[in-house]
CSV table of C-alpha atoms in Angstrom, one decimal:
chain,number,residue,atom,x,y,z
Z,999,MET,CA,25.5,26.1,21.3
Z,1000,LYS,CA,25.8,27.0,17.5
Z,1001,GLU,CA,25.1,23.5,16.8
Z,1002,TYR,CA,21.8,23.6,18.8
Z,1003,ALA,CA,21.0,26.4,16.8
Z,1004,LYS,CA,21.4,24.9,13.5
Z,1005,SER,CA,19.8,21.6,14.7
Z,1006,LYS,CA,17.1,24.0,16.1
Z,1007,GLY,CA,16.7,25.0,12.1
Z,1008,SER,CA,16.7,21.8,10.5
Z,1009,LEU,CA,14.1,21.1,13.0
Z,1010,GLU,CA,11.8,24.1,12.4
Z,1011,GLU,CA,12.3,23.0,8.1
Z,1012,ALA,CA,10.9,19.6,9.0
Z,1013,ILE,CA,7.4,21.5,11.3
Z,1014,ALA,CA,7.0,22.9,8.0
Z,1015,ILE,CA,7.4,20.1,5.7
Z,1016,ALA,CA,5.7,17.6,8.5
Z,1017,GLU,CA,3.2,20.3,8.6
Z,1018,LYS,CA,2.4,20.4,4.3
Z,1019,VAL,CA,1.6,16.3,4.3
Z,1020,LYS,CA,-0.6,16.2,8.0
Z,1021,MET,CA,2.0,13.9,9.8
Z,1022,ASN,CA,0.8,14.5,12.9
Z,1023,GLU,CA,2.8,11.7,14.9
Z,1024,GLU,CA,6.0,13.3,13.4
Z,1025,MET,CA,4.9,16.6,14.2
Z,1026,ARG,CA,4.1,16.0,17.7
Z,1027,ASP,CA,8.1,13.9,17.7
Z,1028,THR,CA,10.0,17.0,16.6
Z,1029,TYR,CA,8.2,19.5,18.6
Z,1030,LEU,CA,9.6,17.7,21.3
Z,1031,SER,CA,12.8,17.6,20.1
Z,1032,LEU,CA,12.9,21.2,19.2
Z,1033,ALA,CA,11.7,21.8,23.2
Z,1034,ARG,CA,14.7,19.8,24.4
Z,1035,VAL,CA,16.8,21.7,22.1
Z,1036,SER,CA,15.1,25.8,22.8
Z,1037,ASP,CA,15.7,24.3,26.3
Z,1038,LYS,CA,19.6,23.8,25.6
Z,1039,LEU,CA,19.8,27.2,24.3
Z,1040,SER,CA,17.8,28.5,27.6
Z,1041,ASN,CA,15.1,29.8,26.3
Z,1042,HIS,CA,12.6,28.3,28.3
Z,1043,ILE,CA,9.8,30.5,27.5
Z,1044,GLU,CA,10.4,28.8,24.2
Z,1045,ALA,CA,10.7,25.2,25.2
Z,1046,TYR,CA,7.9,25.7,27.4
Z,1047,ARG,CA,5.3,26.7,23.9
Z,1048,TYR,CA,7.2,23.8,21.9
Z,1049,GLN,CA,6.4,21.4,25.0
Z,1050,GLN,CA,2.8,22.6,24.8
Z,1051,LEU,CA,2.5,21.7,21.2
Z,1052,HIS,CA,4.2,18.3,21.6
Z,1053,THR,CA,1.1,17.8,24.2
Z,1054,ALA,CA,-1.0,19.1,21.8
Z,1055,TYR,CA,-0.1,16.8,19.0
Z,1056,ALA,CA,0.5,13.7,21.3
Z,1057,ASP,CA,-3.6,14.3,21.8
Z,1058,SER,CA,-4.4,14.7,18.7
Z,1059,VAL,CA,-2.6,11.4,17.6
Z,1060,ARG,CA,-4.5,9.0,20.5
Z,1061,SER,CA,-8.0,11.2,19.5
Z,1062,LYS,CA,-7.3,9.6,16.2
Z,1063,GLU,CA,-6.2,6.3,16.9
Z,1064,ARG,CA,-9.9,6.4,18.8
Z,1065,THR,CA,-11.9,7.1,16.4
Z,1066,SER,CA,-9.8,4.6,14.3
Z,1067,GLN,CA,-10.7,2.1,16.4
Z,1068,LEU,CA,-14.5,3.4,17.3
Z,1069,THR,CA,-15.0,3.4,13.6
Z,1070,GLU,CA,-13.2,-0.3,13.0
Z,1071,MET,CA,-16.2,-1.1,15.9
Z,1072,GLU,CA,-18.9,0.5,14.2
Z,1073,VAL,CA,-18.0,-1.2,10.5
Z,1074,ARG,CA,-17.8,-4.8,12.7
Z,1075,PHE,CA,-21.4,-3.9,14.1
Z,1076,GLU,CA,-22.8,-2.8,10.8
Z,1077,SER,CA,-22.1,-5.9,9.1
Z,1078,GLU,CA,-23.4,-8.2,11.9
Z,1079,ARG,CA,-26.4,-6.2,11.8
Z,1080,LYS,CA,-26.4,-7.2,8.1
Z,1081,GLU,CA,-25.6,-10.7,8.5
Z,1082,LYS,CA,-28.6,-11.3,10.6
Z,1083,GLU,CA,-31.0,-9.3,8.4
Z,1084,ASN,CA,-30.2,-11.5,5.7
Z,1085,GLN,CA,-30.8,-14.7,7.8
Z,1086,LEU,CA,-34.0,-13.0,8.4
Z,1087,LEU,CA,-34.7,-12.3,5.2
Z,1088,LYS,CA,-34.2,-15.6,3.7
Z,1089,LYS,CA,-36.0,-17.1,7.0
Z,1090,ASP,CA,-38.8,-15.2,5.5
Z,1091,ASN,CA,-38.4,-16.3,1.6
Z,1092,ASP,CA,-38.7,-19.6,3.0
Z,1093,LEU,CA,-42.1,-19.0,5.0
Z,1094,ASN,CA,-43.1,-17.3,1.5
Z,1095,LYS,CA,-42.0,-20.0,-0.4
Z,1096,LEU,CA,-44.1,-22.8,2.1
Z,1097,TYR,CA,-47.1,-20.6,1.8
Z,1098,ILE,CA,-47.2,-20.3,-2.0
Z,1099,GLY,CA,-46.6,-24.6,-2.1
Z,1100,VAL,CA,-49.7,-24.7,0.4
Z,1101,ILE,CA,-51.7,-22.4,-2.3
Z,1102,THR,CA,-50.7,-24.2,-5.2
Z,1103,ILE,CA,-51.5,-27.5,-3.5
Z,1104,SER,CA,-54.9,-26.1,-3.0
Z,1105,PHE,CA,-56.0,-24.7,-5.9
Z,1106,LEU,CA,-54.8,-28.0,-8.0
Z,1107,SER,CA,-56.8,-29.8,-5.2
Z,1108,VAL,CA,-59.5,-27.6,-6.9
Z,1109,VAL,CA,-58.7,-27.8,-10.3
Z,1110,ILE,CA,-58.9,-31.7,-9.4
Z,1111,ILE,CA,-62.2,-31.9,-8.4
Z,1112,GLY,CA,-63.8,-29.3,-11.1
Z,1113,PHE,CA,-61.9,-32.2,-13.9
Z,1114,LEU,CA,-65.1,-34.3,-12.7
Z,1115,PHE,CA,-67.3,-32.0,-13.8
Z,1116,PHE,CA,-66.1,-29.6,-15.8
Z,1117,ASN,CA,-63.7,-31.7,-18.1
Z,1118,ARG,CA,-64.3,-29.6,-21.3
Z,1119,GLN,CA,-63.8,-26.1,-19.3
Z,1120,ARG,CA,-60.8,-27.2,-16.8
Z,1121,LEU,CA,-58.2,-28.7,-20.3
Z,1122,LYS,CA,-59.2,-24.5,-21.0
Z,1123,ILE,CA,-58.6,-23.3,-17.8
Z,1124,LYS,CA,-55.1,-25.2,-17.5
Z,1125,SER,CA,-54.4,-24.1,-20.2
Z,1126,THR,CA,-54.5,-20.6,-19.8
Z,1127,GLN,CA,-53.4,-21.0,-16.8
Z,1128,ALA,CA,-49.9,-22.8,-18.1
Z,1129,LEU,CA,-49.3,-20.1,-20.5
Z,1130,VAL,CA,-49.9,-17.3,-17.6
Z,1131,GLU,CA,-47.8,-18.7,-15.2
Z,1132,SER,CA,-45.1,-19.7,-18.1
Z,1133,GLU,CA,-44.6,-16.1,-19.2
Z,1134,LYS,CA,-44.8,-15.1,-15.5
Z,1135,LYS,CA,-42.0,-16.9,-14.5
Z,1136,LEU,CA,-39.9,-16.2,-17.6
Z,1137,MET,CA,-40.1,-12.6,-17.3
Z,1138,GLU,CA,-39.8,-13.0,-13.7
Z,1139,ALA,CA,-36.3,-15.1,-14.8
Z,1140,GLU,CA,-35.3,-12.3,-17.1
Z,1141,ALA,CA,-35.9,-9.2,-14.3
Z,1142,LYS,CA,-33.5,-11.1,-11.7
Z,1143,ASN,CA,-30.6,-11.9,-14.8
Z,1144,ALA,CA,-30.8,-8.3,-14.4
Z,1145,GLN,CA,-30.2,-7.2,-11.4
Z,1146,LEU,CA,-28.2,-10.2,-10.6
Z,1147,LYS,CA,-25.8,-8.3,-13.7
Z,1148,GLN,CA,-26.5,-4.8,-12.0
Z,1149,ALA,CA,-25.7,-6.0,-8.7
Z,1150,GLU,CA,-21.9,-7.3,-10.0
Z,1151,LYS,CA,-21.0,-4.2,-12.2
Z,1152,LEU,CA,-21.6,-1.9,-8.6
Z,1153,GLN,CA,-19.8,-4.2,-6.8
Z,1154,ARG,CA,-16.6,-4.4,-9.5
Z,1155,GLU,CA,-16.6,-0.7,-9.7
Z,1156,PHE,CA,-16.8,-0.3,-5.3
Z,1157,ASN,CA,-14.1,-2.8,-5.2
Z,1158,LYS,CA,-12.3,-1.0,-8.0
Z,1159,GLN,CA,-13.1,2.3,-6.3
Z,1160,LEU,CA,-11.7,0.8,-2.9
Z,1161,ALA,CA,-8.9,-0.4,-4.3
Z,1162,ASP,CA,-7.7,3.4,-5.5
Z,1163,VAL,CA,-8.2,4.7,-2.3
Z,1164,GLU,CA,-6.2,2.4,-0.4
Z,1165,MET,CA,-3.6,2.4,-2.9
Z,1166,LYS,CA,-3.6,6.3,-2.2
Z,1167,ALA,CA,-3.5,5.7,1.8
Z,1168,LEU,CA,-0.8,3.7,1.4
Z,1169,LYS,CA,1.7,5.9,-1.0
Z,1170,ALA,CA,0.5,7.9,1.7
Z,1171,GLN,CA,2.1,6.1,4.4
Z,1172,MET,CA,5.5,5.6,2.4
Z,1173,ASN,CA,6.2,9.0,2.0
Z,1174,PRO,CA,7.1,10.0,5.4
Z,1175,HIS,CA,9.9,7.0,5.7
Z,1176,PHE,CA,12.2,8.9,3.8
Z,1177,ILE,CA,11.1,12.3,4.8
Z,1178,PHE,CA,12.7,11.8,8.1
Z,1179,ASN,CA,15.3,9.2,7.9
Z,1180,SER,CA,17.0,12.2,5.5
Z,1181,LEU,CA,16.2,14.6,7.6
Z,1182,ASN,CA,18.1,13.2,10.5
Z,1183,SER,CA,20.7,12.3,8.4
Z,1184,ILE,CA,21.2,16.5,7.7
Z,1185,ASN,CA,21.0,17.1,11.0
Z,1186,TRP,CA,23.5,15.1,12.1
Z,1187,TYR,CA,25.8,16.8,9.3
Z,1188,ILE,CA,24.6,19.9,10.4
Z,1189,ILE,CA,25.9,19.1,14.1
Z,1190,LYS,CA,29.1,17.4,13.2
Z,1191,ALA,CA,29.8,21.0,11.0
Z,1192,GLU,CA,29.6,19.1,8.1
Z,1193,SER,CA,28.6,21.5,5.4
Z,1194,GLU,CA,29.8,20.9,2.5
Z,1195,LYS,CA,27.8,17.1,3.0
Z,1196,ALA,CA,24.9,18.2,4.2
Z,1197,SER,CA,24.6,20.9,1.7
Z,1198,LEU,CA,25.1,17.9,-1.4
Z,1199,TYR,CA,22.9,15.5,1.1
Z,1200,LEU,CA,19.9,18.8,1.0
Z,1201,THR,CA,20.0,19.0,-2.7
Z,1202,LYS,CA,19.5,15.5,-3.5
Z,1203,PHE,CA,17.1,15.0,-0.5
Z,1204,SER,CA,15.0,18.2,-2.1
Z,1205,LYS,CA,15.2,16.4,-5.1
Z,1206,LEU,CA,13.5,12.9,-4.0
Z,1207,ILE,CA,10.7,14.7,-1.7
Z,1208,ARG,CA,9.5,16.2,-5.5
Z,1209,LEU,CA,9.8,13.0,-7.5
Z,1210,ILE,CA,7.8,11.4,-4.4
Z,1211,LEU,CA,5.2,13.7,-4.3
Z,1212,ASP,CA,4.7,14.3,-8.0
Z,1213,ASN,CA,4.5,10.7,-8.4
Z,1214,SER,CA,2.3,9.8,-6.0
Z,1215,ASN,CA,-0.7,11.1,-7.5
Z,1216,TYR,CA,-0.5,8.7,-10.5
Z,1217,LYS,CA,-0.6,4.8,-10.9
Z,1218,ILE,CA,1.7,4.6,-13.6
Z,1219,ILE,CA,4.8,6.6,-14.1
Z,1220,SER,CA,7.3,6.1,-16.4
Z,1221,LEU,CA,10.3,3.6,-15.5
Z,1222,ASP,CA,13.1,6.5,-16.2
Z,1223,GLN,CA,11.0,8.6,-13.0
Z,1224,GLU,CA,11.7,5.4,-11.1
Z,1225,MET,CA,14.9,5.0,-11.6
Z,1226,SER,CA,15.8,9.0,-11.6
Z,1227,ALA,CA,14.0,8.2,-8.0
Z,1228,LEU,CA,15.7,4.9,-6.9
Z,1229,ARG,CA,19.2,7.0,-8.0
Z,1230,LEU,CA,18.3,9.7,-5.9
Z,1231,TYR,CA,17.6,6.9,-2.9
Z,1232,LEU,CA,20.9,5.0,-3.5
Z,1233,ASP,CA,22.9,8.7,-3.2
Z,1234,LEU,CA,21.8,9.4,-0.3
Z,1235,GLU,CA,21.7,6.0,1.8
Z,1236,VAL,CA,25.8,6.0,0.3
Z,1237,LEU,CA,26.1,9.3,1.6
Z,1238,ARG,CA,24.6,8.6,4.9
Z,1239,PHE,CA,26.7,5.3,5.4
Z,1240,ASN,CA,29.7,6.7,4.6
Z,1241,GLU,CA,30.0,5.0,1.3
Z,1242,LYS,CA,29.5,1.6,3.3
Z,1243,PHE,CA,28.4,0.2,-0.1
Z,1244,THR,CA,28.7,0.9,-3.9
Z,1245,TYR,CA,25.7,0.6,-6.5
Z,1246,ASN,CA,25.5,0.0,-9.8
Z,1247,ILE,CA,22.0,0.1,-12.0
Z,1248,SER,CA,21.7,-1.2,-15.2
Z,1249,ILE,CA,18.8,-1.5,-18.2
Z,1250,GLN,CA,18.9,-3.3,-21.1
Z,1251,PRO,CA,20.1,-1.3,-24.4
Z,1252,SER,CA,16.9,-2.6,-26.3
Z,1253,LEU,CA,14.3,-1.1,-23.3
Z,1254,ASN,CA,12.9,2.8,-23.6
Z,1255,PRO,CA,12.4,3.9,-20.0
Z,1256,LEU,CA,10.2,7.1,-21.2
Z,1257,ALA,CA,7.9,4.2,-23.0
Z,1258,ILE,CA,7.6,2.0,-20.1
Z,1259,GLY,CA,4.9,2.0,-17.5
Z,1260,VAL,CA,5.6,0.9,-13.8
Z,1261,PRO,CA,3.7,1.6,-9.9
Z,1262,PRO,CA,5.4,4.4,-8.7
Z,1263,MET,CA,7.9,3.2,-5.8
Z,1264,ILE,CA,7.5,-0.6,-6.4
Z,1265,ILE,CA,11.2,-1.2,-6.7
Z,1266,GLN,CA,12.3,0.9,-4.0
Z,1267,PRO,CA,11.5,-1.1,-1.1
Z,1268,PHE,CA,13.5,-4.2,-1.9
Z,1269,VAL,CA,16.5,-1.9,-2.7
Z,1270,GLU,CA,16.4,-0.6,0.5
Z,1271,ASN,CA,15.7,-4.3,2.6
Z,1272,ALA,CA,18.9,-5.4,0.3
Z,1273,ILE,CA,21.1,-2.4,2.1
Z,1274,TRP,CA,19.6,-2.7,5.7
Z,1275,HIS,CA,19.6,-6.1,6.5
Z,1276,GLY,CA,22.2,-7.7,4.0
Z,1277,LEU,CA,24.3,-4.7,3.1
Z,1278,LEU,CA,25.1,-2.4,6.9
Z,1279,HIS,CA,26.1,-5.7,8.9
Z,1280,LYS,CA,28.9,-6.6,6.1
Z,1281,GLU,CA,32.1,-5.9,7.6
Z,1282,SER,CA,34.1,-5.2,4.4
Z,1283,VAL,CA,32.1,-2.6,1.3
Z,1284,GLY,CA,29.2,-4.6,-0.1
Z,1285,LYS,CA,28.0,-4.2,-3.1
Z,1286,LEU,CA,24.7,-3.9,-5.0
Z,1287,GLU,CA,23.6,-4.7,-9.0
Z,1288,ILE,CA,20.5,-3.9,-9.8
Z,1289,GLN,CA,19.3,-5.3,-13.2
Z,1290,ILE,CA,16.2,-4.2,-15.5
Z,1291,ASP,CA,15.3,-6.6,-18.3
Z,1292,SER,CA,12.7,-7.3,-20.6
Z,1293,MET,CA,10.5,-9.8,-20.8
Z,1294,PRO,CA,6.8,-10.8,-22.7
Z,1295,GLY,CA,4.4,-8.6,-21.2
Z,1296,GLY,CA,6.9,-6.1,-19.1
Z,1297,ILE,CA,9.6,-5.7,-17.5
Z,1298,GLN,CA,12.2,-8.1,-14.6
Z,1299,CYS,CA,14.1,-6.2,-12.1
Z,1300,ILE,CA,17.0,-8.3,-10.7
Z,1301,ILE,CA,18.1,-7.2,-7.5
Z,1302,THR,CA,21.8,-8.4,-5.9
Z,1303,ASP,CA,23.4,-8.2,-3.0
Z,1304,ASN,CA,26.2,-9.6,-1.4
Z,1305,GLY,CA,25.4,-8.9,1.9
Z,1306,ILE,CA,25.3,-11.3,5.1
Z,1307,GLY,CA,22.7,-13.4,3.8
Z,1308,ARG,CA,18.5,-13.6,5.3
Z,1309,LYS,CA,19.6,-16.1,7.3
Z,1310,LYS,CA,22.3,-14.5,9.8
Z,1311,ALA,CA,20.0,-11.0,9.1
Z,1312,ALA,CA,17.2,-12.9,11.2
Z,1313,GLU,CA,19.6,-14.0,13.7
Z,1314,LEU,CA,21.0,-10.4,13.9
Z,1315,LYS,CA,17.3,-8.5,14.1
Z,1316,SER,CA,15.8,-11.5,16.9
Z,1317,LYS,CA,19.1,-10.3,19.1
Z,1318,ALA,CA,18.4,-7.0,18.9
Z,1319,ALA,CA,16.7,-5.1,21.8
Z,1320,ASP,CA,14.6,-3.1,19.5
Z,1321,LYS,CA,13.0,-5.1,16.7
Z,1322,GLU,CA,12.1,-3.2,14.2
Z,1323,LYS,CA,9.5,-4.2,11.6
Z,1324,SER,CA,10.3,-3.2,7.8
Z,1325,TYR,CA,6.9,-1.0,6.9
Z,1326,GLY,CA,8.3,-0.2,3.4
Z,1327,MET,CA,7.9,-3.8,2.5
Z,1328,ASN,CA,4.9,-4.3,3.8
Z,1329,ILE,CA,3.3,-1.5,2.5
Z,1330,THR,CA,4.8,-2.3,-1.0
Z,1331,ARG,CA,3.5,-6.3,-0.3
Z,1332,ASP,CA,0.0,-4.9,0.5
Z,1333,ARG,CA,-0.2,-2.8,-2.7
Z,1334,LEU,CA,1.1,-5.7,-5.0
Z,1335,ASP,CA,-2.2,-8.0,-3.2
Z,1336,MET,CA,-4.2,-4.8,-4.5
Z,1337,LEU,CA,-2.9,-3.7,-8.3
Z,1338,ASN,CA,-3.3,-7.9,-8.4
Z,1339,ARG,CA,-6.9,-8.3,-7.6
Z,1340,GLU,CA,-7.7,-6.8,-10.9
Z,1341,SER,CA,-5.3,-8.4,-12.9
Z,1342,THR,CA,-1.5,-9.6,-12.4
Z,1343,VAL,CA,0.9,-6.9,-12.0
Z,1344,ALA,CA,3.7,-7.9,-11.0
Z,1345,SER,CA,5.2,-11.3,-8.6
Z,1346,ILE,CA,8.0,-11.6,-6.6
Z,1347,GLU,CA,10.9,-14.4,-6.1
Z,1348,ILE,CA,13.7,-14.5,-3.8
Z,1349,ILE,CA,16.8,-16.3,-3.6
Z,1350,ASP,CA,19.3,-17.1,-1.3
Z,1351,LEU,CA,23.4,-17.2,-2.6
Z,1352,GLU,CA,25.5,-19.3,-1.6
Z,1353,ASP,CA,29.3,-20.5,-2.4
Z,1354,GLU,CA,30.6,-23.9,-3.2
Z,1355,ASN,CA,30.9,-24.5,0.5
Z,1356,GLY,CA,27.4,-23.5,1.3
Z,1357,GLN,CA,28.0,-20.3,3.0
Z,1358,PRO,CA,25.8,-17.3,2.3
Z,1359,VAL,CA,27.2,-14.7,-0.4
Z,1360,GLY,CA,24.4,-12.4,-0.3
Z,1361,THR,CA,20.7,-12.5,-2.1
Z,1362,LYS,CA,18.8,-12.1,-5.0
Z,1363,VAL,CA,15.6,-10.7,-5.1
Z,1364,ILE,CA,13.2,-11.1,-8.6
Z,1365,VAL,CA,10.5,-8.4,-9.1
Z,1366,LYS,CA,8.7,-9.9,-12.2
Z,1367,ILE,CA,6.3,-6.4,-13.4
Z,1368,VAL,CA,3.7,-6.5,-16.3
Z,1369,SER,CA,4.3,-3.0,-18.0
Z,1370,ALA,CA,2.1,-0.4,-19.2
Z,1371,GLU,CA,2.9,1.1,-22.6
Z,1372,LEU,CA,3.3,4.5,-23.0
Z,1373,GLU,CA,3.7,7.7,-25.2
Z,1374,PRO,CA,7.7,9.1,-25.2
Z,1375,GLU,CA,8.3,12.4,-24.5
Z,1376,PHE,CA,10.6,14.1,-26.8
């Protein structure tokens, strides 16, 4: 019963964190866990209240999903409506051009007839009309050119604003991925009565959460901040998996991490992928090497593991009953795509490592990042 009481306290902390960052799905699941723990503690009134809260948040999540689907349908309908309007406008323009052509032909016919009777007058009229028409077309061309430039400028500003909004949304999706994995580990240590490990894990977890929340407010952070968050994450994973692997991070001495700017959370998903799909399936202790080197215009991060390799990892994943998706990697690829829309920010190269017999001995990932220069703080 004591373990259930500790577990209940950890779950209540998770509810408090989830409420701050408005994570309804996690609150739904956590209230269900609280209901079960309260039932185990024979607190049936509280168990019923948590069950009601679980139901309310489940309804809220379903309502949000339906609203999202309706919004998507409205956007699609509006797009189709605008496309049809554009087609109608094009037809109207074609008819207007035809009408102008008919008028022009008629006018020229009158001019030709007039030429037979009033030769000198026709020449004067024709000369005047040509000059007026030329000036009119020139003015129209200049007006259209100005409109096109303005439209292109508005489109660029819109695309930039859209990319900013999408980037914030993606970074907001990454944070819960860390929070709830770590809370589960803390809860596990508490249940097993390993208070020292739970305290150490909780301390590192708190520092990591603060860094993630602070860094998510910026497009660019220093390489030093990125490495601090990465080290905390790796320390948590080493504790979580009972030192199943070791890691080493080395930075080229000529680099100043405080003066190099990179997008936040750009390296961690590749490190996580190496751990989960390469090192954890290895029978012996795994080894993870992270090397940061300079390159023209930026830096390159080389992530090397001596795990089971991508081919073997894919085979194990295909046999698993519950095939999990790599949300962190998918989100990171989406972020890189959006960053690369404005300019080339990063590129990824994956190399399968093999021994002399062609057997897999790990994976190497090279992430090349075009970095920004920052003013180092002293």
